[in-house]
């Protein structure tokens, strides 16, 4: 048997060909080793050095992050009734990585038509997120059923577009307490840049004013979501991981829903504010500002027509309860205090009132243009005699008046949680006047200030805090909206009133109701109470109307202040006092007014 066979043709080797085949084999082997080594080195580099990066690229094309925003914490009144909660709504999301940038253009155009959102707006959001982002990007909230249907019909032509249900903010009472609660909305680019380090992301919804903004940290909650694997069409293949969203905390306010409703009803469509607080601890029971707005409009997407309607109102977003106005004759509480505590006037002082006081050729008139004859401090408070307080101001000078004005909390923010929207008001003094008006302080400035006019500015909330001082026995309270279990004394600071001054204030405020300018409050429907009228001039516009009071007389539980901006119906005793009366009736009798308070005819009014 032949085990081997020679090839049919054997090439004859010569001296020139000996070793050539061996050399070729070596070269080929060297090239092969080099190639394999290069490929191996590259594979090792890609896997060991850039492995994490390349795995991320692969994951980004097959793994989708489906974020789930948390349900915002509820806002409740002091009795646990819902003031702000959540409801389900539909939102539109984009998955940027699903398409190349150029392929998004026709999709954006169609979305713009269906959602009535400018193409530029959608395109800007995509540019901000980045086209390699695997996270869903919200571009519209609160879409209508018709829009949901349209998006479903065109879903095949719009890969990377999803419609999902989500919780949005809901205010069951509409515009009730709108300025207290505020509203929510998506963050602006500037806010996002400023707060990105706090974990906020593009499209996040945050509180924009009021309690929603003040307690954003408590109400916000924590995001959750799913990490899912998808196929090339974007269909979910499996869930890789899940983190539950954590709802925000519930915030319970000091507001009383029934009292808030009553205050809003009696103020009606007038411009102004009503504040009710507990003089024992500063808890705000009601805080109303009109005109108002419906915060539900901002929970999804406000239309141009809705925005224009809001703009047609007179500054509906201004919280008038926290803005400064001349406090008028309510301020005579401070002037009485300063006059007696300065030592220039004894508690038993009697001064002759007259039609006017003339100083430097200027006549400062009493509000009735006649005067009231001889009065003591109690009588001057009851009848709100301007010329009585002019004389006390001239006698003590501006220093004690300004000092006691500041002791009562004027000229600085009250400490309420809505600090971003609160005005500090103004306590004018010689330094302020020189710096702002380049003028010296005149005796006429002191005279005007003594009746809450001139440059003096105070908010309805500050005036309510002032009334709390005689109501609670001489302490300045810090108004607050967050309900808690702290002792009442922790919210109070004595301002240094002597017992005699305190008694004169309390007696004078009671006489306002029993026989003076506030007799509309002297009614069997209320327990004995005390208060003060005020009418502030605001030329060339109509005067502002004020009334502040507290009840019951022997152990006050509530202070209510009503303010009507440029009241066309009359002064404090005629217009503002009837509002306070009805709010107090709700508090003590559990009744609800059914219409705005009517002016009281035939009332002697300051």
Coordinates of C-alpha atoms in Angstrom, one line a residue, residues 91-569:
X91 CA -50.0 64.7 29.4
X92 CA -47.9 64.3 26.2
X93 CA -44.3 63.1 26.5
X94 CA -41.5 62.8 23.9
X95 CA -38.7 60.2 23.9
X96 CA -35.8 62.2 22.3
X97 CA -33.5 59.3 21.6
X98 CA -36.3 57.5 19.6
X99 CA -35.5 59.7 16.4
X100 CA -32.7 61.5 14.8
X101 CA -32.9 65.3 15.1
X102 CA -33.9 65.7 11.4
X103 CA -36.7 63.1 11.8
X104 CA -38.2 65.0 14.7
X105 CA -39.1 68.0 12.5
X106 CA -42.3 66.6 10.8
X107 CA -43.3 65.1 14.1
X108 CA -43.0 68.5 15.9
X109 CA -45.0 70.1 13.1
X110 CA -47.9 67.7 13.5
X111 CA -47.7 68.0 17.3
X112 CA -47.9 71.7 17.1
X113 CA -51.1 71.5 15.1
X114 CA -52.8 69.0 17.4
X115 CA -51.7 70.6 20.7
X116 CA -51.9 74.2 19.6
X117 CA -48.4 74.8 20.8
X118 CA -45.9 76.8 18.7
X119 CA -43.4 74.6 16.9
X120 CA -40.6 76.7 18.3
X121 CA -41.7 75.9 21.8
X122 CA -41.6 72.2 21.3
X123 CA -38.3 72.4 19.4
X124 CA -36.7 74.4 22.1
X125 CA -37.7 71.7 24.7
X126 CA -36.1 69.0 22.6
X127 CA -33.0 71.0 22.1
X128 CA -32.7 71.6 25.9
X129 CA -33.2 67.9 26.7
X130 CA -30.7 66.7 24.0
X131 CA -31.5 64.2 21.2
X132 CA -29.6 61.4 22.9
X133 CA -31.6 61.7 26.1
X134 CA -33.4 58.4 27.1
X135 CA -35.7 60.2 29.5
X136 CA -39.3 61.1 28.7
X137 CA -39.8 64.8 28.2
X138 CA -43.2 66.4 29.0
X139 CA -44.3 69.0 26.4
X140 CA -48.1 69.4 27.2
X141 CA -50.3 68.9 30.2
X142 CA -54.1 68.7 30.6
X143 CA -54.8 67.8 27.0
X144 CA -58.4 67.4 25.9
X145 CA -60.1 64.1 25.0
X146 CA -60.2 65.2 21.4
X147 CA -56.4 65.8 21.4
X148 CA -55.9 62.3 23.0
X149 CA -57.9 60.8 20.2
X150 CA -55.9 62.7 17.5
X151 CA -52.6 61.7 18.9
X152 CA -53.7 58.0 19.0
X153 CA -54.8 58.2 15.3
X154 CA -51.4 59.5 14.2
X155 CA -49.3 57.4 16.6
X156 CA -47.8 55.3 13.8
X157 CA -46.5 58.5 12.1
X158 CA -45.1 59.9 15.4
X159 CA -42.7 57.4 16.9
X160 CA -41.3 58.6 20.2
X161 CA -44.6 60.4 21.3
X162 CA -46.5 59.1 24.2
X163 CA -49.7 60.0 26.1
X164 CA -49.8 59.2 29.8
X165 CA -52.1 59.9 32.7
X166 CA -50.6 62.0 35.5
X167 CA -51.7 63.8 38.7
X168 CA -52.1 67.5 38.4
X169 CA -53.0 70.1 41.0
X170 CA -56.6 70.7 41.7
X171 CA -58.3 73.4 43.8
X172 CA -61.8 72.2 44.6
X173 CA -63.0 75.6 45.7
X174 CA -61.9 77.5 42.6
X175 CA -60.7 81.0 43.4
X176 CA -61.3 80.7 47.1
X177 CA -58.2 81.7 49.1
X178 CA -56.3 81.9 45.8
X179 CA -53.8 84.4 47.1
X180 CA -53.0 82.3 50.1
X181 CA -52.7 79.0 48.3
X182 CA -51.0 80.4 45.2
X183 CA -50.7 78.1 42.1
X184 CA -48.3 75.6 40.5
X185 CA -46.6 75.7 37.1
X186 CA -43.6 74.4 35.2
X187 CA -40.3 75.9 36.1
X188 CA -38.8 78.6 33.9
X189 CA -35.4 78.1 32.4
X190 CA -34.0 80.6 35.0
X191 CA -35.5 78.7 37.9
X192 CA -34.3 75.4 36.6
X193 CA -30.7 76.6 36.3
X194 CA -30.9 78.0 39.8
X195 CA -32.5 74.9 41.4
X196 CA -31.0 72.1 39.4
X197 CA -28.7 71.2 42.3
X198 CA -31.8 70.5 44.4
X199 CA -32.8 67.7 42.1
X200 CA -35.2 69.5 39.8
X201 CA -35.3 68.6 36.2
X202 CA -36.7 70.0 32.9
X203 CA -40.5 70.1 33.0
X204 CA -40.8 69.9 36.8
X205 CA -43.9 71.6 38.3
X206 CA -43.3 73.8 41.3
X207 CA -45.2 76.3 43.5
X208 CA -45.2 79.7 41.9
X209 CA -46.7 81.8 44.7
X210 CA -48.5 81.6 48.0
X211 CA -48.4 78.5 50.2
X212 CA -47.5 76.4 47.1
X213 CA -44.2 78.3 46.8
X214 CA -43.6 78.9 50.6
X215 CA -44.0 75.2 51.4
X216 CA -42.5 73.8 48.1
X217 CA -40.1 71.5 49.9
X218 CA -42.8 69.8 52.0
X219 CA -45.3 69.6 49.2
X220 CA -42.9 68.4 46.4
X221 CA -42.4 64.7 47.1
X222 CA -39.8 62.5 45.4
X223 CA -39.8 61.3 41.8
X224 CA -40.0 57.6 41.0
X225 CA -40.1 55.7 37.7
X226 CA -39.4 52.5 35.7
X227 CA -36.4 51.4 33.8
X228 CA -37.6 49.3 30.9
X229 CA -36.1 47.5 27.9
X230 CA -37.7 48.4 24.6
X231 CA -37.5 47.1 21.0
X232 CA -36.8 49.2 18.0
X233 CA -40.4 50.3 17.8
X234 CA -40.3 51.5 21.4
X235 CA -42.5 48.7 22.7
X236 CA -41.7 47.6 26.3
X237 CA -40.1 44.1 26.4
X238 CA -39.5 43.9 30.2
X239 CA -39.2 46.0 33.3
X240 CA -35.6 46.2 34.5
X241 CA -36.3 48.1 37.7
X242 CA -38.8 50.3 39.5
X243 CA -38.8 53.0 42.1
X244 CA -42.1 54.1 43.6
X245 CA -42.7 57.9 43.6
X246 CA -43.1 59.3 47.1
X247 CA -46.0 61.7 47.5
X248 CA -45.4 65.1 49.1
X249 CA -46.3 65.8 52.7
X250 CA -49.7 67.1 53.7
X251 CA -49.6 70.7 54.9
X252 CA -52.3 71.8 57.3
X253 CA -53.1 75.5 57.5
X254 CA -54.6 77.7 60.2
X255 CA -57.3 78.8 57.8
X256 CA -60.9 78.1 58.6
X257 CA -62.7 77.2 55.3
X258 CA -66.1 78.5 56.6
X259 CA -64.6 81.8 57.7
X260 CA -62.7 82.2 54.5
X261 CA -65.9 81.6 52.5
X262 CA -67.8 84.2 54.6
X263 CA -65.1 86.8 54.2
X264 CA -64.9 86.2 50.4
X265 CA -68.7 86.5 50.1
X266 CA -69.1 89.7 52.0
X267 CA -66.2 91.4 50.2
X268 CA -67.8 90.3 46.9
X269 CA -66.5 92.0 43.8
X270 CA -65.0 95.0 45.5
X271 CA -61.3 95.6 45.4
X272 CA -59.8 95.1 48.9
X273 CA -58.9 92.6 51.6
X274 CA -60.2 91.0 54.7
X275 CA -58.0 89.4 57.4
X276 CA -59.1 87.4 60.4
X277 CA -56.6 86.1 63.0
X278 CA -56.5 84.7 66.5
X279 CA -55.0 87.5 68.7
X280 CA -53.8 84.9 71.2
X281 CA -51.3 83.2 68.9
X282 CA -51.4 84.9 65.5
X283 CA -53.0 82.0 63.7
X284 CA -54.5 83.4 60.4
X285 CA -58.1 82.2 60.2
X286 CA -59.0 83.9 56.9
X287 CA -57.1 86.0 54.4
X288 CA -58.9 87.4 51.4
X289 CA -57.8 89.6 48.5
X290 CA -59.9 90.8 45.6
X291 CA -60.0 90.7 42.6
X292 CA -58.7 87.1 42.6
X293 CA -58.0 84.3 40.0
X294 CA -58.7 80.6 39.7
X295 CA -55.4 78.7 40.3
X296 CA -56.8 75.7 38.4
X297 CA -56.0 77.6 35.2
X298 CA -52.3 77.2 35.8
X299 CA -52.4 73.5 36.7
X300 CA -52.4 72.5 33.0
X301 CA -52.2 75.0 30.1
X302 CA -53.7 78.5 30.3
X303 CA -55.1 79.7 27.0
X304 CA -54.5 83.1 25.5
X305 CA -58.2 84.0 26.0
X306 CA -58.1 83.0 29.7
X307 CA -54.9 85.0 30.2
X308 CA -56.4 88.1 28.5
X309 CA -59.5 87.8 30.7
X310 CA -57.3 87.7 33.8
X311 CA -55.3 90.7 32.6
X312 CA -58.6 92.7 32.2
X313 CA -59.0 92.7 36.0
X314 CA -57.3 95.1 38.3
X315 CA -54.1 93.4 39.2
X316 CA -55.6 90.0 40.3
X317 CA -52.3 88.5 41.4
X318 CA -51.6 91.3 43.9
X319 CA -52.3 90.1 47.4
X320 CA -53.9 93.3 48.8
X321 CA -53.9 91.9 52.3
X322 CA -50.1 92.1 52.3
X323 CA -49.7 95.5 50.5
X324 CA -49.3 98.9 52.1
X325 CA -52.0 101.6 52.2
X326 CA -52.6 104.6 54.5
X327 CA -54.1 103.0 57.7
X328 CA -56.2 106.1 58.4
X329 CA -57.9 106.4 61.8
X330 CA -57.3 102.8 62.8
X331 CA -53.8 104.1 63.5
X332 CA -55.1 106.3 66.3
X333 CA -54.5 103.2 68.5
X334 CA -50.7 103.9 68.0
X335 CA -51.1 107.7 68.5
X336 CA -53.0 107.2 71.8
X337 CA -50.3 104.8 73.0
X338 CA -47.4 107.1 72.0
X339 CA -49.1 110.2 73.6
X340 CA -49.6 108.6 77.0
X341 CA -46.4 106.5 77.1
X342 CA -44.3 109.6 76.1
X343 CA -45.3 111.2 79.4
X344 CA -46.4 114.4 77.7
X345 CA -50.1 113.6 78.3
X346 CA -51.8 112.1 81.3
X347 CA -54.4 109.4 81.0
X348 CA -57.0 111.9 82.1
X349 CA -56.1 114.5 79.5
X350 CA -59.0 116.5 78.0
X351 CA -58.5 118.6 74.9
X352 CA -60.9 120.9 73.1
X353 CA -61.5 119.7 69.5
X354 CA -62.5 122.2 66.8
X355 CA -63.2 122.3 63.0
X356 CA -59.5 122.6 62.2
X357 CA -56.0 123.2 63.5
X358 CA -53.9 125.8 61.6
X359 CA -50.1 125.3 61.5
X360 CA -47.8 127.3 59.3
X361 CA -50.7 128.7 57.3
X362 CA -52.1 125.3 56.6
X363 CA -55.5 124.2 57.9
X364 CA -55.7 120.6 59.1
X365 CA -59.5 119.8 59.3
X366 CA -61.4 117.4 61.4
X367 CA -63.2 114.8 59.4
X368 CA -66.7 116.2 60.3
X369 CA -65.5 119.8 59.6
X370 CA -66.9 120.9 63.0
X371 CA -65.0 119.2 65.8
X372 CA -66.6 117.5 68.8
X373 CA -66.0 119.8 71.7
X374 CA -63.9 118.7 74.8
X375 CA -62.9 115.1 74.6
X376 CA -60.6 112.7 76.6
X377 CA -58.7 109.9 75.0
X378 CA -61.7 107.5 75.2
X379 CA -64.1 110.0 73.6
X380 CA -61.6 111.0 71.0
X381 CA -61.2 107.3 70.0
X382 CA -65.0 106.8 70.0
X383 CA -65.7 109.8 67.7
X384 CA -62.3 109.5 65.9
X385 CA -61.6 113.2 66.3
X386 CA -58.7 114.3 64.1
X387 CA -58.1 117.6 65.8
X388 CA -57.7 115.8 69.2
X389 CA -54.9 113.7 67.8
X390 CA -53.3 116.5 65.9
X391 CA -52.8 118.3 69.2
X392 CA -51.3 115.2 70.8
X393 CA -48.9 114.8 67.9
X394 CA -47.8 118.5 68.1
X395 CA -47.3 118.2 71.9
X396 CA -45.1 115.0 71.9
X397 CA -43.3 115.5 68.6
X398 CA -42.4 112.8 66.0
X399 CA -39.9 110.8 68.0
X400 CA -42.3 108.9 70.3
X401 CA -44.8 108.5 67.6
X402 CA -42.3 106.9 65.2
X403 CA -40.9 104.8 68.0
X404 CA -44.3 103.3 69.0
X405 CA -45.3 102.8 65.4
X406 CA -42.3 100.5 65.1
X407 CA -43.1 98.8 68.4
X408 CA -46.5 97.9 66.9
X409 CA -44.7 96.1 64.1
X410 CA -45.1 98.6 61.3
X411 CA -42.3 99.2 58.8
X412 CA -41.2 95.6 58.7
X413 CA -42.6 92.3 57.5
X414 CA -44.8 90.5 59.9
X415 CA -43.1 87.1 59.7
X416 CA -46.0 85.4 57.9
X417 CA -44.8 82.6 55.6
X418 CA -45.7 84.5 52.5
X419 CA -42.7 86.8 52.8
X420 CA -42.0 86.9 49.1
X421 CA -45.3 88.6 48.5
X422 CA -45.5 90.8 51.6
X423 CA -44.7 94.5 51.7
X424 CA -43.0 95.9 54.8
X425 CA -45.0 99.1 54.5
X426 CA -43.5 102.4 55.5
X427 CA -42.8 104.2 58.7
X428 CA -41.6 107.6 57.5
X429 CA -39.0 109.5 59.5
X430 CA -36.7 112.5 58.9
X431 CA -33.9 110.3 57.5
X432 CA -36.2 108.6 55.0
X433 CA -37.7 112.0 53.9
X434 CA -34.3 113.5 53.3
X435 CA -33.0 110.5 51.4
X436 CA -36.1 110.0 49.3
X437 CA -37.7 113.5 48.9
X438 CA -34.7 115.7 49.7
X439 CA -36.8 117.6 52.3
X440 CA -36.7 118.2 56.0
X441 CA -39.3 116.8 58.4
X442 CA -42.1 119.3 59.2
X443 CA -44.6 119.4 62.0
X444 CA -47.3 118.9 59.3
X445 CA -45.7 115.4 58.7
X446 CA -46.2 114.5 62.3
X447 CA -49.8 115.8 62.3
X448 CA -50.6 113.7 59.2
X449 CA -49.0 110.6 60.6
X450 CA -51.0 110.9 63.8
X451 CA -54.2 110.0 61.9
X452 CA -52.6 107.4 59.6
X453 CA -52.2 109.6 56.6
X454 CA -49.2 111.3 54.9
X455 CA -46.5 108.9 54.0
X456 CA -47.5 106.2 56.4
X457 CA -48.2 102.8 54.8
X458 CA -49.5 99.6 56.4
X459 CA -51.0 96.4 55.1
X460 CA -54.3 95.0 56.3
X461 CA -52.4 92.2 57.9
X462 CA -50.2 94.7 59.9
X463 CA -53.3 96.5 61.0
X464 CA -54.8 93.2 62.2
X465 CA -51.6 92.6 64.2
X466 CA -52.0 96.1 65.7
X467 CA -55.6 95.3 66.8
X468 CA -54.3 92.1 68.4
X469 CA -52.2 94.1 70.9
X470 CA -55.2 95.6 72.9
X471 CA -57.1 92.4 72.3
X472 CA -54.6 90.1 73.9
X473 CA -53.4 92.4 76.7
X474 CA -50.4 94.1 75.1
X475 CA -48.4 91.5 73.0
X476 CA -47.3 91.7 69.4
X477 CA -48.2 88.5 67.7
X478 CA -46.5 86.9 64.7
X479 CA -49.1 85.9 62.1
X480 CA -48.7 82.4 60.7
X481 CA -50.4 80.0 58.3
X482 CA -48.9 76.7 59.3
X483 CA -51.0 75.0 62.0
X484 CA -48.9 73.4 64.8
X485 CA -49.0 72.6 68.5
X486 CA -46.7 75.3 69.8
X487 CA -47.8 77.2 72.9
X488 CA -49.5 80.5 72.2
X489 CA -46.8 82.5 74.1
X490 CA -44.1 81.5 71.6
X491 CA -45.9 83.6 69.0
X492 CA -46.1 86.7 71.3
X493 CA -43.8 89.5 72.3
X494 CA -44.8 92.2 74.9
X495 CA -44.4 95.8 73.4
X496 CA -44.2 97.5 76.8
X497 CA -47.7 99.0 77.3
X498 CA -48.5 100.2 80.8
X499 CA -51.7 98.7 82.3
X500 CA -53.3 102.2 82.3
X501 CA -52.6 102.8 78.6
X502 CA -53.9 99.3 77.8
X503 CA -57.1 100.0 79.7
X504 CA -57.7 103.3 77.9
X505 CA -57.2 101.6 74.5
X506 CA -59.7 98.9 75.4
X507 CA -62.3 101.3 76.8
X508 CA -61.9 103.7 73.8
X509 CA -62.3 100.9 71.2
X510 CA -65.4 99.6 73.1
X511 CA -66.9 103.1 73.0
X512 CA -66.5 103.2 69.2
X513 CA -69.0 100.3 69.0
X514 CA -71.3 101.3 71.9
X515 CA -71.8 105.0 71.0
X516 CA -69.3 106.2 68.4
X517 CA -68.6 105.7 64.7
X518 CA -68.9 101.9 64.7
X519 CA -72.4 101.4 66.2
X520 CA -73.3 99.0 63.3
X521 CA -71.3 96.5 65.3
X522 CA -73.5 97.0 68.4
X523 CA -75.9 94.2 67.6
X524 CA -77.6 91.3 69.5
X525 CA -76.3 88.9 66.9
X526 CA -72.7 89.4 68.3
X527 CA -71.2 89.2 71.7
X528 CA -69.9 92.6 73.1
X529 CA -67.0 93.7 70.9
X530 CA -64.6 96.6 70.2
X531 CA -63.2 98.2 67.1
X532 CA -62.2 101.2 65.1
X533 CA -63.3 102.8 61.9
X534 CA -61.0 104.5 59.3
X535 CA -61.3 106.4 56.0
X536 CA -58.1 107.2 54.2
X537 CA -57.9 109.9 51.7
X538 CA -56.3 108.9 48.3
X539 CA -56.7 112.0 46.0
X540 CA -57.7 112.2 43.3
X541 CA -59.2 108.8 43.7
X542 CA -62.0 107.8 46.2
X543 CA -61.0 107.2 49.8
X544 CA -60.1 103.8 51.3
X545 CA -62.5 102.4 53.9
X546 CA -61.2 100.5 57.0
X547 CA -62.7 98.7 60.0
X548 CA -60.9 96.6 62.5
X549 CA -62.4 94.9 65.6
X550 CA -62.2 92.0 68.0
X551 CA -64.6 89.8 70.1
X552 CA -65.7 88.8 72.6
X553 CA -64.8 91.8 74.7
X554 CA -63.9 89.9 77.9
X555 CA -61.7 87.3 76.3
X556 CA -61.0 88.0 72.6
X557 CA -60.7 85.0 70.3
X558 CA -60.7 86.7 66.9
X559 CA -59.6 90.0 65.2
X560 CA -61.1 90.9 61.8
X561 CA -60.0 93.8 59.6
X562 CA -61.8 94.8 56.4
X563 CA -60.2 97.1 53.8
X564 CA -61.9 98.5 50.7
X565 CA -59.6 100.1 48.1
X566 CA -61.0 103.4 46.8
X567 CA -64.4 102.7 48.1
X568 CA -67.2 104.2 46.0
X569 CA -69.8 103.6 48.6

